[in-house]
Amino acid sequence: MDHYLVFGHPVRHSKSPFIHTLFARQTQQTLEYGLAEPAIDGFAAALQHFFAQGGKGCNVTVPFKEQAFTLVDQLSPRAKRAGAVNTIKLTDDGVLLGDNTDGAGLVADLTSHGVTLTGQRILLLGAGGAARGALAPLLAEQPTELVIANRTHSKAEQLAAEFHDLGTVSACSYEQLTGTFDLIINSTSASLQGELPPLAATLIHADIAIYDMMYGATDTAFIGWAKQHGARRTMDGLGMLVEQAAEAFTIWRGIRPGTKQVLRELKRNLGSI
């Protein structure tokens, strides 16, 4: 049987085994999918051991995505752009291929919610690995402008400079954000701690779309805050999780699973898995 797993620290909360088990059942693929939580300094050895023992592929989550980027033999164009790897496949000729499915998963989920990206003004909060993975796929949709805001302004500036060849992208401090945005995407992990990015409530309006890459059994702190200030259209990152997993499954198995039924099952069981 082919073996897959997700590396992370911590990783016990991961929904990936649940998702990939449903994908395998749906597509009649025979595989096992598990969890691995190596020590922070033990990822490289754990990854090598997994593939030496016959592993076929893996997902990589926080905090190992940037490290995975340096450990694979070959990078997909989108992984190169992101500077981070969240999916690794062992090819038939023994090459470890690193890919990044996060941005594709985000765009697929936004599209499934009917959110228009082309010609829109988008605000991306955060300048870490999650933002890096999202930028190229978002800019490929040709928004009018994409603004990156981050607590450390220099990181946002660096990211904007790195991706400016793909579209109109700029950096701005939280305090200096002005104008009307059509979509705000929170790529920070603040919601995991129940905290909020330092965003002015005046940026929220009734027609804005709000997206938090984090998720939970109830509204994240950011979504709850946005609703309080009049946002009527809010989405969390659960759909992105399923969509990026479907992209990874396709890379591994060569068959694309459907996501709607799996997302429904995940929402139904979120509190118990």
Short mmCIF file of the C-alpha atoms (twelve columns), coordinates in Angstrom:
data_MODEL
# 
_entry.id   MODEL 
# 
loop_
_atom_site.group_PDB 
_atom_site.id 
_atom_site.type_symbol 
_atom_site.label_atom_id 
_atom_site.label_alt_id 
_atom_site.label_comp_id 
_atom_site.label_asym_id 
_atom_site.label_seq_id 
_atom_site.Cartn_x 
_atom_site.Cartn_y 
_atom_site.Cartn_z 
_atom_site.pdbx_PDB_model_num 
ATOM 1   C CA . MET A 1   0.000   0.000  0.000   1 
ATOM 2   C CA . ASP A 2   1.234   3.504  -0.832  1 
ATOM 3   C CA . HIS A 3   2.017   5.685  2.187   1 
ATOM 4   C CA . TYR A 4   1.540   9.446  2.542   1 
ATOM 5   C CA . LEU A 5   1.594   11.767 5.536   1 
ATOM 6   C CA . VAL A 6   1.694   15.345 6.720   1 
ATOM 7   C CA . PHE A 7   4.695   16.813 8.549   1 
ATOM 8   C CA . GLY A 8   4.089   19.620 11.022  1 
ATOM 9   C CA . HIS A 9   4.780   20.842 14.555  1 
ATOM 10  C CA . PRO A 10  2.253   20.758 16.067  1 
ATOM 11  C CA . VAL A 11  0.254   18.511 13.743  1 
ATOM 12  C CA . ARG A 12  -2.123  16.478 15.923  1 
ATOM 13  C CA . HIS A 13  -4.971  18.884 15.051  1 
ATOM 14  C CA . SER A 14  -4.496  18.314 11.283  1 
ATOM 15  C CA . LYS A 15  -7.578  17.457 9.226   1 
ATOM 16  C CA . SER A 16  -5.444  16.179 6.325   1 
ATOM 17  C CA . PRO A 17  -5.799  12.444 7.166   1 
ATOM 18  C CA . PHE A 18  -9.595  12.827 7.247   1 
ATOM 19  C CA . ILE A 19  -9.604  14.701 3.916   1 
ATOM 20  C CA . HIS A 20  -7.247  12.378 2.047   1 
ATOM 21  C CA . THR A 21  -8.987  9.257  3.333   1 
ATOM 22  C CA . LEU A 22  -12.238 10.579 1.851   1 
ATOM 23  C CA . PHE A 23  -10.484 11.512 -1.408  1 
ATOM 24  C CA . ALA A 24  -9.044  7.981  -1.668  1 
ATOM 25  C CA . ARG A 25  -12.434 6.407  -1.024  1 
ATOM 26  C CA . GLN A 26  -14.111 8.659  -3.580  1 
ATOM 27  C CA . THR A 27  -11.544 7.940  -6.321  1 
ATOM 28  C CA . GLN A 28  -11.085 4.248  -5.392  1 
ATOM 29  C CA . GLN A 29  -7.396  4.705  -4.644  1 
ATOM 30  C CA . THR A 30  -5.657  2.461  -2.134  1 
ATOM 31  C CA . LEU A 31  -3.401  4.448  0.204   1 
ATOM 32  C CA . GLU A 32  -2.642  5.219  3.840   1 
ATOM 33  C CA . TYR A 33  -2.260  8.772  5.129   1 
ATOM 34  C CA . GLY A 34  -0.818  9.598  8.551   1 
ATOM 35  C CA . LEU A 35  0.746   12.291 10.742  1 
ATOM 36  C CA . ALA A 36  4.378   13.024 11.598  1 
ATOM 37  C CA . GLU A 37  5.494   15.550 14.211  1 
ATOM 38  C CA . PRO A 38  9.294   15.626 14.236  1 
ATOM 39  C CA . ALA A 39  11.227  17.904 16.569  1 
ATOM 40  C CA . ILE A 40  11.745  21.400 15.165  1 
ATOM 41  C CA . ASP A 41  15.349  20.512 14.284  1 
ATOM 42  C CA . GLY A 42  14.481  16.953 13.173  1 
ATOM 43  C CA . PHE A 43  12.477  17.565 10.002  1 
ATOM 44  C CA . ALA A 44  15.244  16.858 7.468   1 
ATOM 45  C CA . ALA A 45  16.083  13.498 9.076   1 
ATOM 46  C CA . ALA A 46  12.404  12.553 9.394   1 
ATOM 47  C CA . LEU A 47  11.728  13.419 5.755   1 
ATOM 48  C CA . GLN A 48  14.712  11.385 4.564   1 
ATOM 49  C CA . HIS A 49  13.636  8.425  6.721   1 
ATOM 50  C CA . PHE A 50  10.048  8.523  5.420   1 
ATOM 51  C CA . PHE A 51  11.098  8.288  1.778   1 
ATOM 52  C CA . ALA A 52  13.832  5.730  2.545   1 
ATOM 53  C CA . GLN A 53  11.086  3.545  4.059   1 
ATOM 54  C CA . GLY A 54  9.061   3.675  0.827   1 
ATOM 55  C CA . GLY A 55  6.904   6.777  1.301   1 
ATOM 56  C CA . LYS A 56  5.345   8.085  -1.903  1 
ATOM 57  C CA . GLY A 57  4.544   11.672 -0.969  1 
ATOM 58  C CA . CYS A 58  3.786   14.084 1.841   1 
ATOM 59  C CA . ASN A 59  2.292   17.393 2.800   1 
ATOM 60  C CA . VAL A 60  4.309   19.902 4.799   1 
ATOM 61  C CA . THR A 61  2.771   22.460 7.115   1 
ATOM 62  C CA . VAL A 62  3.971   24.993 9.709   1 
ATOM 63  C CA . PRO A 63  6.840   25.428 10.520  1 
ATOM 64  C CA . PHE A 64  8.597   23.289 7.894   1 
ATOM 65  C CA . LYS A 65  7.498   24.731 4.507   1 
ATOM 66  C CA . GLU A 66  10.566  26.942 3.976   1 
ATOM 67  C CA . GLN A 67  12.877  24.122 5.058   1 
ATOM 68  C CA . ALA A 68  11.177  21.687 2.694   1 
ATOM 69  C CA . PHE A 69  11.970  24.141 -0.108  1 
ATOM 70  C CA . THR A 70  15.688  23.496 0.491   1 
ATOM 71  C CA . LEU A 71  15.427  19.699 0.847   1 
ATOM 72  C CA . VAL A 72  13.779  18.614 -2.419  1 
ATOM 73  C CA . ASP A 73  15.606  17.753 -5.656  1 
ATOM 74  C CA . GLN A 74  13.350  19.729 -7.972  1 
ATOM 75  C CA . LEU A 75  10.890  22.613 -7.579  1 
ATOM 76  C CA . SER A 76  7.705   23.374 -9.490  1 
ATOM 77  C CA . PRO A 77  7.475   26.935 -10.877 1 
ATOM 78  C CA . ARG A 78  4.882   27.893 -8.235  1 
ATOM 79  C CA . ALA A 79  7.022   26.489 -5.402  1 
ATOM 80  C CA . LYS A 80  9.997   28.487 -6.722  1 
ATOM 81  C CA . ARG A 81  7.866   31.622 -6.710  1 
ATOM 82  C CA . ALA A 82  6.477   30.986 -3.234  1 
ATOM 83  C CA . GLY A 83  9.849   30.121 -1.731  1 
ATOM 84  C CA . ALA A 84  8.025   27.400 0.194   1 
ATOM 85  C CA . VAL A 85  6.954   23.785 -0.370  1 
ATOM 86  C CA . ASN A 86  3.800   22.218 1.064   1 
ATOM 87  C CA . THR A 87  3.588   19.120 -1.174  1 
ATOM 88  C CA . ILE A 88  6.340   16.631 -2.021  1 
ATOM 89  C CA . LYS A 89  6.085   13.759 -4.479  1 
ATOM 90  C CA . LEU A 90  8.593   10.953 -5.084  1 
ATOM 91  C CA . THR A 91  8.618   10.578 -8.861  1 
ATOM 92  C CA . ASP A 92  9.024   7.256  -10.677 1 
ATOM 93  C CA . ASP A 93  12.684  8.039  -11.321 1 
ATOM 94  C CA . GLY A 94  13.398  8.709  -7.644  1 
ATOM 95  C CA . VAL A 95  13.336  12.521 -7.706  1 
ATOM 96  C CA . LEU A 96  11.776  14.450 -4.815  1 
ATOM 97  C CA . LEU A 97  9.559   17.058 -6.460  1 
ATOM 98  C CA . GLY A 98  8.472   20.031 -4.319  1 
ATOM 99  C CA . ASP A 99  5.291   21.938 -5.113  1 
ATOM 100 C CA . ASN A 100 3.099   24.553 -3.444  1 
ATOM 101 C CA . THR A 101 -0.670  24.103 -3.673  1 
ATOM 102 C CA . ASP A 102 -1.704  26.760 -1.117  1 
ATOM 103 C CA . GLY A 103 -2.339  29.614 -3.547  1 
ATOM 104 C CA . ALA A 104 -4.189  27.413 -6.029  1 
ATOM 105 C CA . GLY A 105 -6.345  26.170 -3.141  1 
ATOM 106 C CA . LEU A 106 -7.122  29.720 -2.024  1 
ATOM 107 C CA . VAL A 107 -8.130  30.903 -5.507  1 
ATOM 108 C CA . ALA A 108 -10.236 27.762 -6.084  1 
ATOM 109 C CA . ASP A 109 -12.073 28.320 -2.799  1 
ATOM 110 C CA . LEU A 110 -12.674 32.027 -3.424  1 
ATOM 111 C CA . THR A 111 -13.980 31.199 -6.905  1 
ATOM 112 C CA . SER A 112 -16.278 28.495 -5.508  1 
ATOM 113 C CA . HIS A 113 -17.795 31.172 -3.228  1 
ATOM 114 C CA . GLY A 114 -18.450 33.374 -6.257  1 
ATOM 115 C CA . VAL A 115 -15.810 35.945 -5.302  1 
ATOM 116 C CA . THR A 116 -14.560 37.924 -8.305  1 
ATOM 117 C CA . LEU A 117 -10.819 38.625 -8.292  1 
ATOM 118 C CA . THR A 118 -10.296 40.158 -11.739 1 
ATOM 119 C CA . GLY A 119 -10.439 43.943 -11.664 1 
ATOM 120 C CA . GLN A 120 -10.806 44.064 -7.868  1 
ATOM 121 C CA . ARG A 121 -8.789  45.868 -5.194  1 
ATOM 122 C CA . ILE A 122 -7.440  43.274 -2.762  1 
ATOM 123 C CA . LEU A 123 -5.836  43.724 0.653   1 
ATOM 124 C CA . LEU A 124 -3.603  40.888 1.859   1 
ATOM 125 C CA . LEU A 125 -2.795  40.933 5.580   1 
ATOM 126 C CA . GLY A 126 0.533   39.370 6.546   1 
ATOM 127 C CA . ALA A 127 3.811   38.756 4.732   1 
ATOM 128 C CA . GLY A 128 4.770   35.269 5.895   1 
ATOM 129 C CA . GLY A 129 4.777   31.896 4.156   1 
ATOM 130 C CA . ALA A 130 1.002   31.827 3.670   1 
ATOM 131 C CA . ALA A 131 1.082   35.215 1.910   1 
ATOM 132 C CA . ARG A 132 4.014   34.134 -0.264  1 
ATOM 133 C CA . GLY A 133 2.113   31.068 -1.458  1 
ATOM 134 C CA . ALA A 134 -0.979  33.119 -2.273  1 
ATOM 135 C CA . LEU A 135 0.553   36.025 -4.189  1 
ATOM 136 C CA . ALA A 136 1.307   34.553 -7.625  1 
ATOM 137 C CA . PRO A 137 -2.075  32.768 -8.030  1 
ATOM 138 C CA . LEU A 138 -3.936  35.897 -6.836  1 
ATOM 139 C CA . LEU A 139 -2.026  38.186 -9.206  1 
ATOM 140 C CA . ALA A 140 -2.645  35.743 -12.075 1 
ATOM 141 C CA . GLU A 141 -6.338  36.624 -11.702 1 
ATOM 142 C CA . GLN A 142 -5.445  40.236 -12.627 1 
ATOM 143 C CA . PRO A 143 -6.832  42.312 -9.777  1 
ATOM 144 C CA . THR A 144 -6.666  46.086 -10.268 1 
ATOM 145 C CA . GLU A 145 -4.346  46.323 -7.272  1 
ATOM 146 C CA . LEU A 146 -3.089  44.074 -4.510  1 
ATOM 147 C CA . VAL A 147 -1.886  45.762 -1.321  1 
ATOM 148 C CA . ILE A 148 0.162   43.900 1.302   1 
ATOM 149 C CA . ALA A 149 -0.041  45.102 4.913   1 
ATOM 150 C CA . ASN A 150 2.173   43.672 7.640   1 
ATOM 151 C CA . ARG A 151 3.251   44.629 11.168  1 
ATOM 152 C CA . THR A 152 6.869   44.655 9.975   1 
ATOM 153 C CA . HIS A 153 6.542   47.009 7.028   1 
ATOM 154 C CA . SER A 154 9.917   46.068 5.515   1 
ATOM 155 C CA . LYS A 155 8.744   42.457 5.029   1 
ATOM 156 C CA . ALA A 156 5.690   43.653 3.104   1 
ATOM 157 C CA . GLU A 157 7.901   45.921 0.971   1 
ATOM 158 C CA . GLN A 158 10.263  43.055 0.235   1 
ATOM 159 C CA . LEU A 159 7.379   40.824 -0.828  1 
ATOM 160 C CA . ALA A 160 5.829   43.503 -3.046  1 
ATOM 161 C CA . ALA A 161 9.172   44.064 -4.770  1 
ATOM 162 C CA . GLU A 162 9.620   40.337 -5.313  1 
ATOM 163 C CA . PHE A 163 6.235   39.918 -7.004  1 
ATOM 164 C CA . HIS A 164 5.861   43.275 -8.785  1 
ATOM 165 C CA . ASP A 165 6.560   41.709 -12.187 1 
ATOM 166 C CA . LEU A 166 3.294   39.751 -11.920 1 
ATOM 167 C CA . GLY A 167 0.941   42.706 -11.471 1 
ATOM 168 C CA . THR A 168 0.176   45.883 -9.544  1 
ATOM 169 C CA . VAL A 169 1.282   45.019 -6.024  1 
ATOM 170 C CA . SER A 170 2.357   47.419 -3.270  1 
ATOM 171 C CA . ALA A 171 3.107   47.497 0.445   1 
ATOM 172 C CA . CYS A 172 1.454   49.664 3.041   1 
ATOM 173 C CA . SER A 173 1.569   49.969 6.810   1 
ATOM 174 C CA . TYR A 174 -1.673  49.158 8.664   1 
ATOM 175 C CA . GLU A 175 -1.943  52.776 9.805   1 
ATOM 176 C CA . GLN A 176 -1.726  54.231 6.294   1 
ATOM 177 C CA . LEU A 177 -4.257  51.987 4.535   1 
ATOM 178 C CA . THR A 178 -6.801  54.091 2.639   1 
ATOM 179 C CA . GLY A 179 -9.476  53.724 0.009   1 
ATOM 180 C CA . THR A 180 -12.043 51.001 -0.570  1 
ATOM 181 C CA . PHE A 181 -11.119 47.331 -0.875  1 
ATOM 182 C CA . ASP A 182 -13.316 44.678 -2.505  1 
ATOM 183 C CA . LEU A 183 -11.658 41.772 -0.698  1 
ATOM 184 C CA . ILE A 184 -9.547  41.455 2.457   1 
ATOM 185 C CA . ILE A 185 -7.592  38.218 2.969   1 
ATOM 186 C CA . ASN A 186 -6.102  37.538 6.405   1 
ATOM 187 C CA . SER A 187 -3.040  35.328 5.940   1 
ATOM 188 C CA . THR A 188 -1.734  35.950 9.471   1 
ATOM 189 C CA . SER A 189 -2.109  33.309 12.167  1 
ATOM 190 C CA . ALA A 190 -3.531  35.858 14.640  1 
ATOM 191 C CA . SER A 191 -6.888  34.071 14.735  1 
ATOM 192 C CA . LEU A 192 -5.216  30.949 16.148  1 
ATOM 193 C CA . GLN A 193 -4.513  32.962 19.300  1 
ATOM 194 C CA . GLY A 194 -7.877  34.730 19.187  1 
ATOM 195 C CA . GLU A 195 -6.096  37.950 18.234  1 
ATOM 196 C CA . LEU A 196 -6.666  40.512 15.474  1 
ATOM 197 C CA . PRO A 197 -4.413  42.280 12.975  1 
ATOM 198 C CA . PRO A 198 -4.337  46.036 13.761  1 
ATOM 199 C CA . LEU A 199 -6.814  46.907 11.007  1 
ATOM 200 C CA . ALA A 200 -9.016  50.004 11.112  1 
ATOM 201 C CA . ALA A 201 -12.723 49.161 11.305  1 
ATOM 202 C CA . THR A 202 -13.390 51.917 8.768   1 
ATOM 203 C CA . LEU A 203 -12.060 49.612 6.021   1 
ATOM 204 C CA . ILE A 204 -15.016 47.254 6.539   1 
ATOM 205 C CA . HIS A 205 -18.161 47.944 4.515   1 
ATOM 206 C CA . ALA A 206 -21.306 46.004 3.658   1 
ATOM 207 C CA . ASP A 207 -20.174 44.904 0.177   1 
ATOM 208 C CA . ILE A 208 -16.667 43.752 1.098   1 
ATOM 209 C CA . ALA A 209 -15.650 40.084 0.985   1 
ATOM 210 C CA . ILE A 210 -13.687 38.915 4.058   1 
ATOM 211 C CA . TYR A 211 -11.509 35.798 3.976   1 
ATOM 212 C CA . ASP A 212 -9.538  34.346 6.898   1 
ATOM 213 C CA . MET A 213 -7.089  31.552 5.997   1 
ATOM 214 C CA . MET A 214 -7.553  30.194 9.526   1 
ATOM 215 C CA . TYR A 215 -10.655 28.217 10.468  1 
ATOM 216 C CA . GLY A 216 -12.459 26.764 13.450  1 
ATOM 217 C CA . ALA A 217 -15.696 25.161 14.563  1 
ATOM 218 C CA . THR A 218 -17.012 28.707 15.131  1 
ATOM 219 C CA . ASP A 219 -16.162 32.081 13.575  1 
ATOM 220 C CA . THR A 220 -12.501 33.053 13.815  1 
ATOM 221 C CA . ALA A 221 -11.671 36.217 15.751  1 
ATOM 222 C CA . PHE A 222 -11.129 38.119 12.497  1 
ATOM 223 C CA . ILE A 223 -14.415 37.006 10.926  1 
ATOM 224 C CA . GLY A 224 -16.318 37.795 14.133  1 
ATOM 225 C CA . TRP A 225 -14.744 41.265 14.237  1 
ATOM 226 C CA . ALA A 226 -15.525 41.925 10.558  1 
ATOM 227 C CA . LYS A 227 -19.167 40.879 11.043  1 
ATOM 228 C CA . GLN A 228 -19.457 43.231 14.035  1 
ATOM 229 C CA . HIS A 229 -18.401 46.081 11.765  1 
ATOM 230 C CA . GLY A 230 -20.877 45.340 8.995   1 
ATOM 231 C CA . ALA A 231 -19.273 42.719 6.732   1 
ATOM 232 C CA . ARG A 232 -21.986 40.468 5.328   1 
ATOM 233 C CA . ARG A 233 -19.821 38.175 3.222   1 
ATOM 234 C CA . THR A 234 -17.272 36.198 5.245   1 
ATOM 235 C CA . MET A 235 -15.373 32.960 4.591   1 
ATOM 236 C CA . ASP A 236 -12.853 30.955 6.599   1 
ATOM 237 C CA . GLY A 237 -9.964  28.809 5.337   1 
ATOM 238 C CA . LEU A 238 -11.608 25.400 5.590   1 
ATOM 239 C CA . GLY A 239 -12.433 25.375 1.891   1 
ATOM 240 C CA . MET A 240 -8.862  26.407 1.051   1 
ATOM 241 C CA . LEU A 241 -7.612  23.471 3.138   1 
ATOM 242 C CA . VAL A 242 -9.729  21.028 1.134   1 
ATOM 243 C CA . GLU A 243 -8.927  22.624 -2.237  1 
ATOM 244 C CA . GLN A 244 -5.147  22.654 -1.673  1 
ATOM 245 C CA . ALA A 245 -5.398  19.020 -0.532  1 
ATOM 246 C CA . ALA A 246 -7.237  18.118 -3.746  1 
ATOM 247 C CA . GLU A 247 -4.437  19.749 -5.720  1 
ATOM 248 C CA . ALA A 248 -1.839  17.713 -3.783  1 
ATOM 249 C CA . PHE A 249 -3.832  14.487 -4.262  1 
ATOM 250 C CA . THR A 250 -3.905  15.159 -8.023  1 
ATOM 251 C CA . ILE A 251 -0.119  15.624 -8.078  1 
ATOM 252 C CA . TRP A 252 0.377   12.298 -6.284  1 
ATOM 253 C CA . ARG A 253 -2.279  10.121 -7.885  1 
ATOM 254 C CA . GLY A 254 -2.988  11.719 -11.277 1 
ATOM 255 C CA . ILE A 255 -6.716  11.899 -10.560 1 
ATOM 256 C CA . ARG A 256 -8.606  14.937 -9.260  1 
ATOM 257 C CA . PRO A 257 -11.078 14.300 -6.437  1 
ATOM 258 C CA . GLY A 258 -14.256 16.309 -5.979  1 
ATOM 259 C CA . THR A 259 -14.185 18.721 -3.048  1 
ATOM 260 C CA . LYS A 260 -17.785 19.710 -2.288  1 
ATOM 261 C CA . GLN A 261 -18.860 16.486 -0.589  1 
ATOM 262 C CA . VAL A 262 -15.573 16.251 1.347   1 
ATOM 263 C CA . LEU A 263 -15.952 19.847 2.562   1 
ATOM 264 C CA . ARG A 264 -19.501 19.099 3.732   1 
ATOM 265 C CA . GLU A 265 -18.269 16.037 5.644   1 
ATOM 266 C CA . LEU A 266 -15.420 18.024 7.170   1 
ATOM 267 C CA . LYS A 267 -17.752 20.802 8.370   1 
ATOM 268 C CA . ARG A 268 -20.132 18.215 9.838   1 
ATOM 269 C CA . ASN A 269 -17.325 16.509 11.771  1 
ATOM 270 C CA . LEU A 270 -15.108 19.501 12.565  1 
ATOM 271 C CA . GLY A 271 -15.621 19.377 16.307  1 
ATOM 272 C CA . SER A 272 -14.862 15.655 16.590  1 
ATOM 273 C CA . ILE A 273 -11.751 15.069 14.411  1 
# 
